[in-house]
Amino acid sequence: LLLRDANKDADKYREAFLKRAIPVSAPSKDSIANYPEVAQVIDILKLINCYNQDIPLASVLKSKIGSLSDSDLLTIRKFTPKGSFVDAVKNYAENNADEISAKISAFEQYFSGIRLLAEFMPCGELLAKIVSEKGIDVQILAKPLGETRLARLNKFIEVASASGQTVSEFMVGLDAQVEKLTMATSAENAVQIMSIHASKGLEYPIVILGRTTKSFSIESTKGDFLVDRYYGVSINHRNLDEMLITESL
């Protein structure tokens, strides 16, 4: 797929291919934090750092760590319709003896141990431990484009490992850090998205030319002068007596 400006337009095409589980290789300006597999481990870090947060708790409970479904979360909320979701989870576990309460208990036992380790274990090492123990990597690989998804997660863990920081230290300025963390989607057996200039000499057997319906830009006609290979140079007419500038063409 050839584009006039791959850096500007590639993300829209890349997302369209990925939604249809079509492998694609393209540059990307999107932060990897926008992808669900990375967003989930960020929620894990947020919950480790401060447990009293409704959205991260719901996210982690739905992960392989909690193994709860959307229906389970709805049941918990219906049991305690008012107040925070953190309190609703606690209240459900204390007043019920069913499969959901058993999962909550197992989750709290595991996560309390993780939060204890987070006091001294480096953030990257802790994340790698969680991903391995709970089979999060296996779950990601089983999804469409699993290798690409797992590569994004591993890149995030590598950044956390390189920092050498604990979770609380790593969380300081995390939003600004991950916003700059991008990753080109790549694969050999995939649709290649690139600029027309970059495609020179590659001789692909099948080529799609993108953005052909885009209107021609008229920005170049709004300047003080125009340059044409056949008609030469034209400049605006300047009336110095009346201090006016008018088009000469």
Short mmCIF file of C-alpha atoms in Angstrom, two decimals:
data_model
loop_
_atom_site.label_atom_id
_atom_site.label_comp_id
_atom_site.label_asym_id
_atom_site.label_seq_id
_atom_site.Cartn_x
_atom_site.Cartn_y
_atom_site.Cartn_z
CA LEU A 1 0.00 0.00 0.00
CA LEU A 2 1.66 3.21 -1.19
CA LEU A 3 0.93 6.59 0.37
CA ARG A 4 2.21 10.05 -0.38
CA ASP A 5 2.99 10.57 3.31
CA ALA A 6 3.22 7.23 5.16
CA ASN A 7 4.10 8.84 8.50
CA LYS A 8 0.95 10.97 8.38
CA ASP A 9 -1.60 8.54 6.94
CA ALA A 10 -0.36 5.05 7.83
CA ASP A 11 -2.10 4.75 11.23
CA LYS A 12 -5.63 4.83 9.76
CA TYR A 13 -4.84 2.09 7.25
CA ARG A 14 -2.92 0.04 9.82
CA GLU A 15 -5.85 0.10 12.25
CA ALA A 16 -8.26 -0.97 9.49
CA PHE A 17 -6.08 -3.97 8.59
CA LEU A 18 -5.55 -4.98 12.23
CA LYS A 19 -9.30 -4.85 12.98
CA ARG A 20 -9.70 -7.47 10.26
CA ALA A 21 -6.79 -9.54 11.62
CA ILE A 22 -4.74 -8.86 8.48
CA PRO A 23 -0.97 -8.76 9.19
CA VAL A 24 0.46 -5.36 8.35
CA SER A 25 3.86 -3.71 8.45
CA ALA A 26 3.76 0.04 8.93
CA PRO A 27 5.27 2.97 10.79
CA SER A 28 3.22 4.13 13.76
CA LYS A 29 2.93 7.32 15.81
CA ASP A 30 0.51 5.74 18.30
CA SER A 31 1.75 5.10 21.82
CA ILE A 32 1.77 1.38 22.63
CA ALA A 33 -0.08 2.32 25.82
CA ASN A 34 -3.20 2.67 23.65
CA TYR A 35 -3.24 -1.07 22.94
CA PRO A 36 -5.26 -3.28 25.34
CA GLU A 37 -2.42 -5.70 26.18
CA VAL A 38 -0.22 -2.82 27.37
CA ALA A 39 -3.07 -0.82 28.93
CA GLN A 40 -3.87 -3.85 31.06
CA VAL A 41 -0.39 -4.15 32.59
CA ILE A 42 -0.41 -0.40 33.20
CA ASP A 43 -3.63 -0.93 35.17
CA ILE A 44 -1.84 -3.67 37.10
CA LEU A 45 0.91 -1.19 38.00
CA LYS A 46 -1.64 1.45 38.99
CA LEU A 47 -3.39 -1.01 41.28
CA ILE A 48 -0.11 -2.13 42.84
CA ASN A 49 0.82 1.47 43.48
CA CYS A 50 -2.60 2.41 44.93
CA TYR A 51 -5.27 -0.23 45.50
CA ASN A 52 -8.14 2.18 46.09
CA GLN A 53 -8.91 2.76 42.38
CA ASP A 54 -12.11 1.51 40.79
CA ILE A 55 -11.17 1.37 37.09
CA PRO A 56 -7.77 -0.35 37.49
CA LEU A 57 -9.35 -2.84 39.93
CA ALA A 58 -12.12 -3.73 37.45
CA SER A 59 -9.55 -4.09 34.66
CA VAL A 60 -7.26 -6.38 36.67
CA LEU A 61 -10.17 -8.47 37.96
CA LYS A 62 -11.08 -9.15 34.31
CA SER A 63 -7.50 -10.16 33.50
CA LYS A 64 -5.97 -13.60 33.99
CA ILE A 65 -5.10 -12.50 37.53
CA GLY A 66 -8.75 -12.22 38.60
CA SER A 67 -10.43 -14.35 35.91
CA LEU A 68 -13.77 -12.57 36.40
CA SER A 69 -16.14 -11.88 33.51
CA ASP A 70 -18.19 -8.77 32.70
CA SER A 71 -21.20 -10.62 34.07
CA ASP A 72 -19.35 -11.28 37.34
CA LEU A 73 -18.47 -7.60 37.70
CA LEU A 74 -22.10 -6.66 37.07
CA THR A 75 -23.22 -9.12 39.77
CA ILE A 76 -20.79 -7.53 42.23
CA ARG A 77 -22.06 -4.04 41.44
CA LYS A 78 -25.72 -5.08 41.71
CA PHE A 79 -25.04 -6.52 45.17
CA THR A 80 -23.70 -3.12 46.28
CA PRO A 81 -25.15 -0.53 43.88
CA LYS A 82 -23.84 2.51 45.76
CA GLY A 83 -20.36 3.55 46.78
CA SER A 84 -17.02 2.75 45.18
CA PHE A 85 -16.40 -0.43 43.23
CA VAL A 86 -13.49 -1.22 45.55
CA ASP A 87 -15.92 -1.33 48.48
CA ALA A 88 -18.44 -3.31 46.41
CA VAL A 89 -15.84 -6.04 45.74
CA LYS A 90 -14.91 -6.21 49.41
CA ASN A 91 -18.56 -6.31 50.47
CA TYR A 92 -19.41 -9.09 48.03
CA ALA A 93 -16.53 -11.28 49.16
CA GLU A 94 -17.47 -10.85 52.83
CA ASN A 95 -21.16 -11.61 52.41
CA ASN A 96 -21.26 -14.36 49.80
CA ALA A 97 -19.94 -17.90 49.43
CA ASP A 98 -20.05 -18.62 45.72
CA GLU A 99 -17.68 -18.94 42.77
CA ILE A 100 -17.31 -15.18 42.40
CA SER A 101 -16.39 -14.66 46.05
CA ALA A 102 -13.90 -17.53 45.79
CA LYS A 103 -12.24 -15.84 42.80
CA ILE A 104 -12.12 -12.54 44.67
CA SER A 105 -10.45 -14.22 47.65
CA ALA A 106 -7.88 -15.93 45.45
CA PHE A 107 -7.23 -12.63 43.66
CA GLU A 108 -6.75 -10.69 46.90
CA GLN A 109 -4.39 -13.32 48.27
CA TYR A 110 -2.24 -13.31 45.13
CA PHE A 111 -2.29 -9.55 44.70
CA SER A 112 -1.38 -8.79 48.30
CA GLY A 113 1.75 -10.89 47.76
CA ILE A 114 2.50 -8.98 44.56
CA ARG A 115 2.14 -5.64 46.34
CA LEU A 116 4.55 -6.84 49.02
CA LEU A 117 7.12 -7.83 46.37
CA ALA A 118 6.66 -4.44 44.69
CA GLU A 119 8.25 -2.75 47.71
CA PHE A 120 11.69 -4.01 46.71
CA MET A 121 11.51 -5.93 43.39
CA PRO A 122 12.27 -3.94 40.19
CA CYS A 123 9.16 -3.10 38.19
CA GLY A 124 10.19 -4.92 35.01
CA GLU A 125 11.09 -8.10 36.88
CA LEU A 126 7.78 -8.02 38.75
CA LEU A 127 5.77 -7.58 35.55
CA ALA A 128 7.62 -10.45 33.88
CA LYS A 129 6.83 -12.62 36.90
CA ILE A 130 3.10 -11.80 36.76
CA VAL A 131 2.88 -12.32 32.98
CA SER A 132 4.61 -15.70 33.27
CA GLU A 133 2.81 -16.99 36.36
CA LYS A 134 -0.66 -16.07 35.13
CA GLY A 135 -0.14 -17.12 31.52
CA ILE A 136 -0.90 -13.65 30.18
CA ASP A 137 1.65 -14.16 27.39
CA VAL A 138 0.00 -17.43 26.32
CA GLN A 139 -3.41 -15.75 26.32
CA ILE A 140 -2.12 -12.93 24.11
CA LEU A 141 -0.44 -15.31 21.67
CA ALA A 142 -3.74 -17.17 21.22
CA LYS A 143 -5.41 -14.01 19.91
CA PRO A 144 -5.31 -12.79 16.29
CA LEU A 145 -1.93 -11.17 15.56
CA GLY A 146 -0.75 -12.55 18.88
CA GLU A 147 2.96 -12.23 18.12
CA THR A 148 2.57 -8.52 17.35
CA ARG A 149 0.54 -7.97 20.51
CA LEU A 150 3.08 -9.81 22.65
CA ALA A 151 5.94 -7.84 21.09
CA ARG A 152 4.29 -4.60 22.23
CA LEU A 153 3.87 -5.95 25.76
CA ASN A 154 7.47 -7.16 25.87
CA LYS A 155 8.71 -3.75 24.71
CA PHE A 156 6.89 -2.10 27.59
CA ILE A 157 8.35 -4.58 30.06
CA GLU A 158 11.82 -3.95 28.59
CA VAL A 159 11.42 -0.23 29.21
CA ALA A 160 10.34 -0.92 32.79
CA SER A 161 13.30 -3.28 33.27
CA ALA A 162 15.78 -0.78 31.82
CA SER A 163 14.68 1.82 34.34
CA GLY A 164 15.72 -0.42 37.26
CA GLN A 165 13.00 1.27 39.33
CA THR A 166 10.39 -0.11 41.69
CA VAL A 167 6.72 0.26 40.75
CA SER A 168 6.20 3.44 42.78
CA GLU A 169 9.31 5.01 41.23
CA PHE A 170 8.40 3.93 37.70
CA MET A 171 4.86 5.31 38.02
CA VAL A 172 6.20 8.84 38.50
CA GLY A 173 5.93 10.47 35.09
CA LEU A 174 4.67 7.24 33.47
CA ASP A 175 2.02 8.97 31.36
CA ALA A 176 4.54 11.27 29.70
CA GLN A 177 6.96 8.40 29.20
CA VAL A 178 4.58 5.94 27.52
CA GLU A 179 3.10 8.68 25.32
CA LYS A 180 6.44 8.77 23.50
CA LEU A 181 6.76 4.98 23.39
CA THR A 182 5.79 3.89 19.89
CA MET A 183 6.43 0.74 17.94
CA ALA A 184 6.30 0.08 14.22
CA THR A 185 4.07 -2.84 13.31
CA SER A 186 6.18 -5.27 11.31
CA ALA A 187 5.90 -8.69 9.74
CA GLU A 188 7.40 -10.33 6.68
CA ASN A 189 4.24 -11.99 5.39
CA ALA A 190 2.12 -8.87 5.66
CA VAL A 191 0.73 -5.89 3.83
CA GLN A 192 3.53 -3.33 3.62
CA ILE A 193 2.52 0.31 4.10
CA MET A 194 5.11 2.79 2.91
CA SER A 195 5.62 6.06 1.08
CA ILE A 196 5.87 6.15 -2.71
CA HIS A 197 9.46 7.30 -2.37
CA ALA A 198 10.41 4.36 -0.12
CA SER A 199 8.97 1.85 -2.59
CA LYS A 200 11.35 2.68 -5.42
CA GLY A 201 13.04 -0.43 -6.84
CA LEU A 202 11.13 -2.95 -4.68
CA GLU A 203 8.89 -4.22 -7.51
CA TYR A 204 5.99 -5.61 -5.50
CA PRO A 205 3.70 -7.88 -7.58
CA ILE A 206 0.53 -6.25 -6.14
CA VAL A 207 0.38 -2.54 -5.34
CA ILE A 208 -2.46 -0.43 -3.93
CA LEU A 209 -2.19 3.34 -4.30
CA GLY A 210 -3.89 4.97 -1.31
CA ARG A 211 -5.55 8.36 -0.87
CA THR A 212 -6.23 8.77 -4.61
CA THR A 213 -9.57 10.47 -3.86
CA LYS A 214 -7.90 13.17 -1.78
CA SER A 215 -8.35 16.62 -3.28
CA PHE A 216 -5.34 18.46 -4.61
CA SER A 217 -3.88 20.90 -2.16
CA ILE A 218 -4.35 24.53 -3.13
CA GLU A 219 -2.10 25.84 -0.36
CA SER A 220 0.69 26.47 -2.85
CA THR A 221 -1.57 28.90 -4.77
CA LYS A 222 -1.96 31.14 -1.75
CA GLY A 223 1.65 32.30 -1.55
CA ASP A 224 3.23 35.51 -2.81
CA PHE A 225 4.48 33.81 -5.95
CA LEU A 226 3.87 30.72 -8.07
CA VAL A 227 6.43 28.62 -9.90
CA ASP A 228 5.50 26.44 -12.87
CA ARG A 229 7.89 24.35 -14.95
CA TYR A 230 6.25 25.48 -18.18
CA TYR A 231 4.90 28.98 -17.49
CA GLY A 232 7.69 30.22 -15.27
CA VAL A 233 7.26 32.52 -12.26
CA SER A 234 4.26 34.69 -11.37
CA ILE A 235 4.18 37.14 -8.50
CA ASN A 236 1.39 39.14 -6.90
CA HIS A 237 0.97 42.71 -8.11
CA ARG A 238 1.91 45.33 -5.53
CA ASN A 239 0.42 48.84 -5.81
CA LEU A 240 2.77 50.90 -3.66
CA ASP A 241 0.70 54.10 -4.05
CA GLU A 242 -2.48 52.55 -2.70
CA MET A 243 -0.67 49.92 -0.58
CA LEU A 244 -2.62 47.07 -2.15
CA ILE A 245 -1.61 43.54 -3.15
CA THR A 246 -3.65 41.82 -5.86
CA GLU A 247 -3.30 38.60 -7.82
CA SER A 248 -1.66 38.98 -11.20
CA LEU A 249 -3.30 35.84 -12.61
#
